Amino acid sequence: MTVSNISAFAQPYETDDRPREACGVFGIFAPGEDVARATYFGLYSLQHRGQESAGIAVGDGKAIRVLREMGLVSQVFSEAQLEDLHGIVAIGHCRYSTTGSSQLCNAQPMVIVDDPGAPQEGEPFTLAHNGNLVNVAELQESLEASGAKFMSTSDSEVIIQLIKRTSGRSWHERIARALPRLSGAFSLVLASANELFAARDPWGIRPLCLGRIGERWVVASESCALDTVGATLEREIAPGELIRINEDGITSLMYAEPVPKLCSFEFIYFARPDSVIDGLSVHSVRVALGRQLATEHPADADMVMPVPDSAIPMAVGYARQSGIPYGDGLVKNRYIGRTFISPTQFQRDRGIQLKFNPLTAELEGKRLVVIEDSLVRGTTSRPLVALLRKAGAREVHLRIASPPYRHPCHLGMDTGRRSELIAAQHTLDEILQFTGADSLKFLSLEGLATAIGRPAGTSCRACLDGKYPMPVQEELQELSVD
Ligand code: AMP
């Protein structure tokens, strides 16, 4: 395989230059408090998990009102709208599409209003989902056979329809009976007009945590959202757990046996570094990944620099372990929103320079170790190496703080087909040639496990080793074909 052949497949993404990520969810039960505003701030700190659409649903004891729009949290909600949203319970969602296309009908929270099948007629219900189901086709088929009509293309609607059509004396009972039929990744926040629920799939693929502000309860995808609203982190919602929060307090039900398989990419890329997941500081894990990378793949160089932002703590770790000084070689423009850049030829040509500007004075004449958190389709690395060389770098040694990404994720990361993943199609030597770097090394699978430090077998790394935690439906398996 020649270098030019590789570049033919390493095209920028259809609508963006990065793989897409999962979503952020938030929920609060706090009578007498401004639950809408708390949810707004919670979503603000989860914005990194999804920038396509945002929504808040508020229950006031009788009804549920929802605000949903395409765009960033700061663009979707106005002060006047928030001012007007009163209630005792609220849930929120920020979305990047995984299944379901990029349209308002797929925005969340999803609602059922005036549902004749509800436990009490007309009682509203709402749901926000992070993750991706792997048995959606079979569920949708059986729901349609029983008369369900789908309004969106999202797997989250399958969940809400399933709950709606499951019998039970209360929402709690219906949810508890519906959840065991779902397979795949789901971290859910749900609400009726006067109760909050939160549930996590038996594998605990996506994070979900419980926090407390005095007597009030909050749930969020990541603990950074709890910090923002002044809540303390109480604990993780356990894999296979369903929580119910209402005026009587909080109750927990294990609806399934837990088989923990937390997504490794939450530590590598998704989560904010100031979050704590399952007792582990994301920042500290990233520093450890950098240290491990330095141990496995040393380099003879003058400066260690990150590709900002996610690789910054990894570069810190590499520098500490290797003794090579840390330096910043790129400034990232943080105001380039995904929402307003259209995938024009201009963007394809200039994409990397719109995002990163080199600090020439830092780079001139230097032998660099450049730390990147991951290589997925190979879109970033080649123009980046060229940019650094143009800015005067003498040598560029690429070090990737995760193992080669070879299998599509079916559980919440939209990284595309196997044929689009550079490490699935090419040898490491071919990838090195393609990037134009002087050397290229990846962290080992064992090194990843050591740096994350979770008990053996409790992490999902299907994108790296192809071992999915559960059977995956046929349509999704096709993505795994070359
Ligand atoms: P690529 O340029 O296609 O090789 O993708 C790797 C780059 O995308 C790295 O800079 C990562 O920080 C970033 N990245 C890794 N995983 C994801 C993801 N799931 N969503 C968005 N960006 C990602």
XYZ file of C-alpha atoms and ligand atoms in Angstrom:
505
model
C 0.000 0.000 0.000
C 1.467 3.331 -1.008
C 1.132 6.563 0.885
C -1.108 8.090 -1.759
C -3.535 5.183 -1.408
C -3.827 5.851 2.286
C -4.598 9.504 1.778
C -7.432 8.521 -0.538
C -9.326 6.911 2.316
C -8.262 9.256 5.114
C -10.801 11.850 4.108
C -12.242 14.374 6.527
C -15.578 13.428 8.085
C -18.718 14.192 6.201
C -19.895 16.944 8.490
C -16.908 17.594 10.708
C -13.240 16.769 10.960
C -13.550 14.604 14.077
C -15.371 11.488 15.100
C -18.568 12.292 16.956
C -18.987 11.719 20.614
C -21.691 10.729 23.023
C -24.163 12.907 24.918
C -24.460 14.595 28.288
C -27.400 14.107 30.679
C -28.399 15.906 33.874
C -31.313 15.656 36.313
C -32.395 17.351 39.539
C -35.227 16.907 42.052
C -35.433 20.047 44.222
C -38.857 21.477 45.147
C -38.603 25.195 45.886
C -35.396 25.640 43.880
C -34.742 26.963 40.387
C -34.430 23.501 38.803
C -34.375 24.827 35.225
C -31.425 27.104 35.888
C -29.533 24.365 37.762
C -30.054 22.094 34.737
C -28.865 24.858 32.426
C -25.617 25.198 34.375
C -25.264 21.417 34.572
C -25.577 21.150 30.794
C -23.153 24.016 30.337
C -20.450 21.963 32.012
C -21.361 18.876 29.954
C -21.197 20.771 26.665
C -18.024 18.876 25.652
C -20.173 15.699 25.387
C -22.380 17.074 22.615
C -22.791 20.313 20.726
C -25.554 19.534 18.255
C -28.688 20.174 20.280
C -29.695 20.915 23.859
C -32.897 20.633 25.848
C -34.423 20.966 29.294
C -37.708 19.407 30.513
C -39.270 20.670 33.740
C -42.031 18.961 35.751
C -44.129 21.120 38.083
C -46.108 18.359 39.797
C -48.838 18.302 37.152
C -47.308 18.953 33.745
C -43.987 18.824 31.948
C -42.680 21.667 29.779
C -39.814 21.158 27.354
C -37.407 23.488 25.571
C -35.315 21.887 22.826
C -33.347 23.412 19.989
C -30.420 22.700 17.719
C -27.238 24.431 18.888
C -25.045 25.017 21.913
C -26.477 25.306 25.436
C -25.700 29.038 25.420
C -27.585 29.484 22.122
C -30.638 27.388 22.933
C -31.926 28.945 26.187
C -32.647 32.628 26.737
C -32.795 34.282 30.145
C -36.512 34.968 29.647
C -37.242 31.313 28.876
C -35.365 30.084 31.927
C -37.065 32.697 34.122
C -40.385 31.282 33.017
C -39.633 27.575 33.623
C -40.731 26.716 37.167
C -40.957 23.255 38.658
C -39.775 20.697 41.181
C -37.966 18.319 38.873
C -35.925 18.850 35.700
C -33.832 16.837 33.287
C -31.511 18.065 30.546
C -29.583 16.735 27.580
C -26.923 17.877 25.149
C -26.587 15.759 22.062
C -24.237 14.721 19.364
C -25.964 12.248 17.100
C -24.892 8.622 17.299
C -27.937 6.861 15.892
C -30.519 9.162 14.402
C -29.704 12.016 12.103
C -28.995 15.597 13.011
C -32.537 17.011 13.252
C -34.683 18.685 15.859
C -37.008 15.656 16.084
C -34.062 13.708 17.501
C -33.224 16.371 20.093
C -33.848 15.433 23.715
C -35.348 15.280 26.325
C -38.042 13.259 24.593
C -41.558 13.530 25.982
C -44.800 11.634 26.158
C -47.638 14.026 26.854
C -51.320 13.096 27.059
C -50.630 9.434 26.609
C -53.827 7.452 26.971
C -51.757 4.394 27.941
C -50.051 6.111 30.877
C -50.683 4.848 34.425
C -52.928 7.831 35.018
C -54.398 9.141 31.827
C -52.629 12.197 30.511
C -49.694 11.887 32.862
C -46.592 13.179 31.087
C -43.205 11.521 31.030
C -39.775 12.533 29.702
C -36.415 10.888 29.012
C -32.817 11.824 28.188
C -30.368 9.164 26.999
C -26.605 8.874 26.659
C -25.341 5.802 24.840
C -26.424 3.598 21.992
C -28.614 0.492 21.954
C -27.425 -2.576 20.038
C -30.813 -4.346 19.794
C -32.862 -1.430 18.532
C -34.042 -3.124 15.323
C -35.637 -6.057 17.125
C -37.260 -3.782 19.735
C -38.604 -1.377 17.136
C -40.090 -4.223 15.148
C -41.953 -5.635 18.131
C -43.143 -2.167 19.226
C -44.433 -1.361 15.754
C -46.247 -4.685 15.704
C -48.049 -3.572 18.859
C -49.058 -0.254 17.267
C -46.218 2.131 18.178
C -45.593 4.994 15.754
C -42.125 6.482 15.693
C -41.647 10.232 15.296
C -37.835 10.263 15.176
C -34.920 8.151 13.965
C -33.293 7.927 17.365
C -32.869 4.810 19.494
C -33.855 6.904 22.527
C -37.420 7.014 21.220
C -37.422 3.219 21.226
C -36.699 3.353 24.965
C -39.475 5.824 25.739
C -41.953 3.916 23.567
C -40.989 0.664 25.261
C -41.557 2.161 28.714
C -44.856 3.613 27.545
C -46.030 0.202 26.316
C -44.843 -1.800 29.320
C -47.539 -2.444 31.905
C -47.149 -1.382 35.536
C -48.922 0.505 38.314
C -46.426 3.364 38.286
C -43.735 4.810 36.068
C -41.209 3.207 38.389
C -42.659 -0.243 37.805
C -42.881 0.285 34.052
C -39.279 1.465 33.814
C -38.027 -1.431 35.964
C -39.818 -3.934 33.719
C -38.745 -2.288 30.447
C -35.020 -1.858 31.158
C -34.067 -5.569 31.102
C -35.239 -5.706 27.459
C -32.640 -3.129 26.384
C -29.169 -4.145 25.265
C -26.239 -1.805 24.762
C -25.208 1.442 26.381
C -27.757 3.551 28.212
C -27.245 6.072 30.943
C -30.726 7.512 31.415
C -32.387 10.326 33.317
C -36.182 10.196 33.283
C -38.928 12.211 34.928
C -42.647 12.277 35.462
C -44.214 15.562 36.556
C -43.192 14.900 40.159
C -40.468 12.240 40.214
C -36.910 11.840 38.961
C -35.424 8.515 37.851
C -31.920 7.566 36.770
C -30.713 4.249 35.362
C -27.575 2.716 33.934
C -27.136 -0.310 31.688
C -25.829 -3.490 33.365
C -22.380 -2.906 31.838
C -22.155 0.731 32.972
C -20.658 1.647 29.602
C -21.297 5.402 29.890
C -20.779 7.169 33.209
C -23.602 8.429 35.455
C -23.193 9.772 38.964
C -25.327 10.854 41.887
C -24.762 14.086 43.789
C -26.282 15.903 46.686
C -26.979 19.514 47.625
C -28.158 19.252 51.232
C -31.395 17.256 51.058
C -31.626 17.659 47.274
C -30.498 15.089 44.699
C -28.768 15.610 41.381
C -27.663 13.127 38.691
C -25.203 13.844 35.889
C -23.068 12.181 33.243
C -19.959 13.528 34.912
C -19.030 14.894 38.304
C -17.827 18.206 36.791
C -21.536 19.057 36.373
C -22.157 18.378 40.067
C -19.321 20.753 41.007
C -20.837 23.470 38.834
C -24.198 23.388 40.627
C -22.623 23.131 44.099
C -23.444 19.449 44.641
C -21.100 16.939 46.249
C -20.420 13.644 44.540
C -22.234 10.952 46.510
C -21.467 7.891 44.349
C -21.735 6.356 40.899
C -25.104 5.043 39.812
C -24.203 1.352 39.658
C -24.371 -0.667 36.443
C -27.834 -2.325 36.450
C -29.285 0.152 38.974
C -32.509 2.165 38.779
C -32.910 5.105 41.150
C -36.152 6.852 42.033
C -36.229 10.263 43.731
C -39.403 11.960 44.947
C -40.804 13.768 48.009
C -40.300 10.623 50.086
C -36.577 10.549 49.328
C -34.429 8.205 47.268
C -34.799 4.471 46.584
C -32.567 2.117 44.638
C -33.439 -1.042 42.739
C -30.965 -3.395 41.053
C -32.974 -4.410 37.983
C -30.096 -6.476 36.534
C -26.918 -8.200 37.639
C -24.004 -5.753 37.104
C -21.246 -6.760 34.663
C -19.052 -3.602 34.715
C -17.485 -2.602 31.388
C -16.851 1.148 31.570
C -15.764 2.709 28.255
C -11.973 3.237 28.233
C -12.390 6.182 25.873
C -14.124 8.147 28.626
C -10.654 8.335 30.201
C -8.748 8.714 26.936
C -10.850 11.403 25.306
C -14.523 12.016 26.233
C -14.691 13.067 29.846
C -13.597 16.405 31.201
C -10.287 16.137 33.074
C -11.811 17.617 36.243
C -14.355 14.783 36.470
C -14.021 11.793 38.763
C -15.366 8.531 37.345
C -15.681 5.473 39.546
C -13.274 7.001 42.054
C -10.658 7.821 39.408
C -9.659 11.373 38.517
C -9.771 11.621 34.725
C -6.853 14.064 34.801
C -4.716 11.704 36.894
C -5.485 8.778 34.581
C -4.386 10.887 31.603
C -1.126 11.820 33.344
C -0.609 8.096 34.051
C -1.288 7.275 30.379
C 1.452 9.758 29.418
C 3.882 8.252 31.938
C 3.163 4.754 30.645
C 3.668 5.928 27.063
C 7.065 7.408 27.983
C 8.068 4.123 29.620
C 6.999 2.054 26.622
C 8.177 4.409 23.887
C 10.977 6.785 24.834
C 12.266 9.339 22.322
C 15.402 11.388 21.961
C 13.999 14.915 21.864
C 14.191 18.504 23.169
C 10.543 19.161 24.024
C 7.333 17.248 24.783
C 4.198 18.986 23.520
C 0.501 18.034 23.444
C -2.072 18.303 20.691
C -4.414 20.471 22.779
C -6.678 20.027 24.686
C -7.303 16.384 25.596
C -3.644 15.337 25.311
C -2.322 18.065 27.664
C -2.236 15.911 30.846
C -0.781 13.028 28.813
C 2.067 15.263 27.634
C 2.602 16.380 31.249
C 2.898 12.694 32.226
C 5.277 11.923 29.370
C 7.474 14.901 30.283
C 7.582 13.965 33.982
C 8.476 10.364 33.237
C 11.044 11.071 30.517
C 12.646 14.179 32.011
C 12.251 15.957 28.647
C 10.899 19.503 29.217
C 7.191 20.142 28.544
C 6.334 23.003 26.184
C 3.352 24.355 24.288
C 3.791 24.316 20.540
C 0.237 24.931 19.371
C -2.442 27.412 20.365
C -5.950 26.098 19.888
C -8.733 28.448 18.896
C -11.458 27.442 21.331
C -14.117 29.534 19.634
C -14.259 27.512 16.436
C -17.637 25.943 17.105
C -18.587 22.849 15.151
C -21.978 24.346 14.550
C -20.967 27.109 12.212
C -18.209 25.543 10.158
C -19.592 24.019 7.008
C -17.620 21.215 5.371
C -16.529 23.228 2.366
C -13.368 22.664 0.407
C -11.971 25.709 2.204
C -12.467 23.998 5.533
C -10.960 20.761 4.273
C -7.887 22.623 3.104
C -7.587 24.950 6.049
C -9.250 22.820 8.757
C -6.213 22.230 10.882
C -5.030 25.832 10.645
C -8.442 27.162 11.620
C -8.085 25.171 14.803
C -4.379 25.297 15.641
C -1.753 27.981 15.234
C 1.896 27.014 15.826
C 4.064 28.880 18.327
C 6.977 29.266 15.944
C 9.403 30.657 18.549
C 8.921 27.514 20.675
C 9.269 25.097 17.772
C 12.161 26.372 15.658
C 15.008 23.883 15.416
C 13.514 21.552 18.047
C 13.200 17.782 18.093
C 9.627 17.310 19.282
C 7.712 14.526 20.987
C 4.110 15.265 20.036
C 1.505 13.602 22.239
C -1.926 12.838 20.794
C -4.655 10.995 22.746
C -5.796 8.839 19.832
C -5.595 8.241 16.104
C -8.982 7.294 14.661
C -9.348 8.032 10.964
C -6.010 9.776 10.699
C -7.509 13.103 9.723
C -5.616 15.286 12.186
C -2.111 13.890 12.302
C -0.835 14.430 8.753
C -1.635 18.158 8.400
C -0.498 18.638 11.980
C 2.948 17.166 11.352
C 3.246 19.307 8.209
C 2.245 22.406 10.189
C 4.886 21.735 12.849
C 7.603 21.161 10.258
C 6.645 24.359 8.431
C 6.943 26.198 11.744
C 10.576 25.012 12.034
C 10.441 21.722 13.965
C 13.552 19.645 13.189
C 12.052 16.263 14.113
C 8.510 15.174 14.963
C 8.046 12.002 17.013
C 4.349 11.154 17.335
C 3.318 9.280 20.471
C -0.305 8.134 20.798
C -1.612 7.633 24.338
C -3.974 4.803 23.338
C -3.628 1.580 21.345
C -4.531 1.466 17.624
C -8.262 2.090 17.118
C -9.357 -0.817 14.895
C -13.060 -1.546 15.495
C -16.192 0.595 15.229
C -17.810 1.515 18.529
C -21.489 0.544 18.662
C -21.995 1.952 22.128
C -22.081 5.707 21.751
C -19.068 6.873 19.716
C -19.822 7.507 16.082
C -16.433 6.663 14.635
C -17.760 5.188 11.404
C -17.116 1.940 9.580
C -14.099 -0.290 9.991
C -13.036 0.708 6.492
C -12.658 4.296 7.730
C -10.385 3.485 10.664
C -6.778 4.021 9.664
C -5.310 1.385 12.019
C -7.831 -1.223 10.825
C -6.635 -0.874 7.250
C -2.928 -0.208 7.465
C 0.234 -1.374 9.148
C 1.907 0.897 11.652
C 4.664 1.502 9.141
C 2.180 2.638 6.501
C 0.534 4.972 9.016
C 3.940 6.406 9.916
C 4.613 7.143 6.259
C 1.176 8.674 5.869
C 1.580 11.041 8.822
C 5.018 12.133 7.669
C 6.401 11.934 11.231
C 9.936 10.765 12.034
C 8.568 8.064 14.330
C 5.135 6.909 15.484
C 4.309 4.714 18.486
C 1.095 3.641 20.196
C 0.438 2.694 23.823
C -0.037 -1.056 24.360
C -3.318 -2.633 25.533
C -1.555 -3.788 28.717
C -0.190 -0.267 29.234
C -3.682 1.173 28.886
C -5.006 -1.211 31.538
C -2.106 -0.403 33.876
C -2.572 3.363 33.516
C -6.348 3.311 33.986
C -5.906 0.981 36.942
C -9.407 -0.510 37.057
C -9.832 -4.153 38.123
C -9.047 -6.571 35.283
C -11.900 -7.117 32.839
C -14.056 -4.190 34.024
C -13.372 -1.864 31.075
C -14.848 -1.876 27.583
C -12.160 -1.515 24.939
C -14.052 -3.036 22.029
C -12.783 -0.289 19.692
C -9.250 -1.464 20.466
C -9.563 -5.251 20.759
C -12.871 -6.000 18.977
C -14.390 -7.719 22.029
C -17.864 -6.225 22.469
C -19.402 -6.728 25.924
C -22.713 -7.963 24.448
C -23.975 -9.394 21.146
C -24.457 -6.697 18.526
C -27.361 -6.663 16.043
C -26.663 -7.583 12.429
C -26.953 -4.087 10.942
C -24.291 -2.833 13.303
C -22.034 -5.796 12.638
C -21.926 -4.719 9.005
C -20.051 -1.606 10.093
C -17.320 -3.936 11.290
C -16.794 -5.314 7.802
C -13.837 -3.883 5.869
P -8.412 11.422 13.741
O -7.969 12.805 13.411
O -9.532 10.961 12.905
O -7.285 10.442 13.746
O -9.022 11.443 15.226
C -8.200 11.657 16.342
C -8.454 13.011 16.922
O -9.837 13.101 17.284
C -7.673 13.246 18.193
O -7.198 14.584 18.151
C -8.668 13.074 19.331
O -8.471 14.065 20.333
C -10.003 13.253 18.689
N -10.954 12.220 19.092
C -10.740 10.970 19.530
N -11.885 10.313 19.745
C -12.865 11.170 19.443
C -14.276 11.095 19.450
N -14.908 9.982 19.768
N -14.972 12.199 19.057
C -14.343 13.321 18.678
N -13.002 13.450 18.639
C -12.264 12.388 19.011
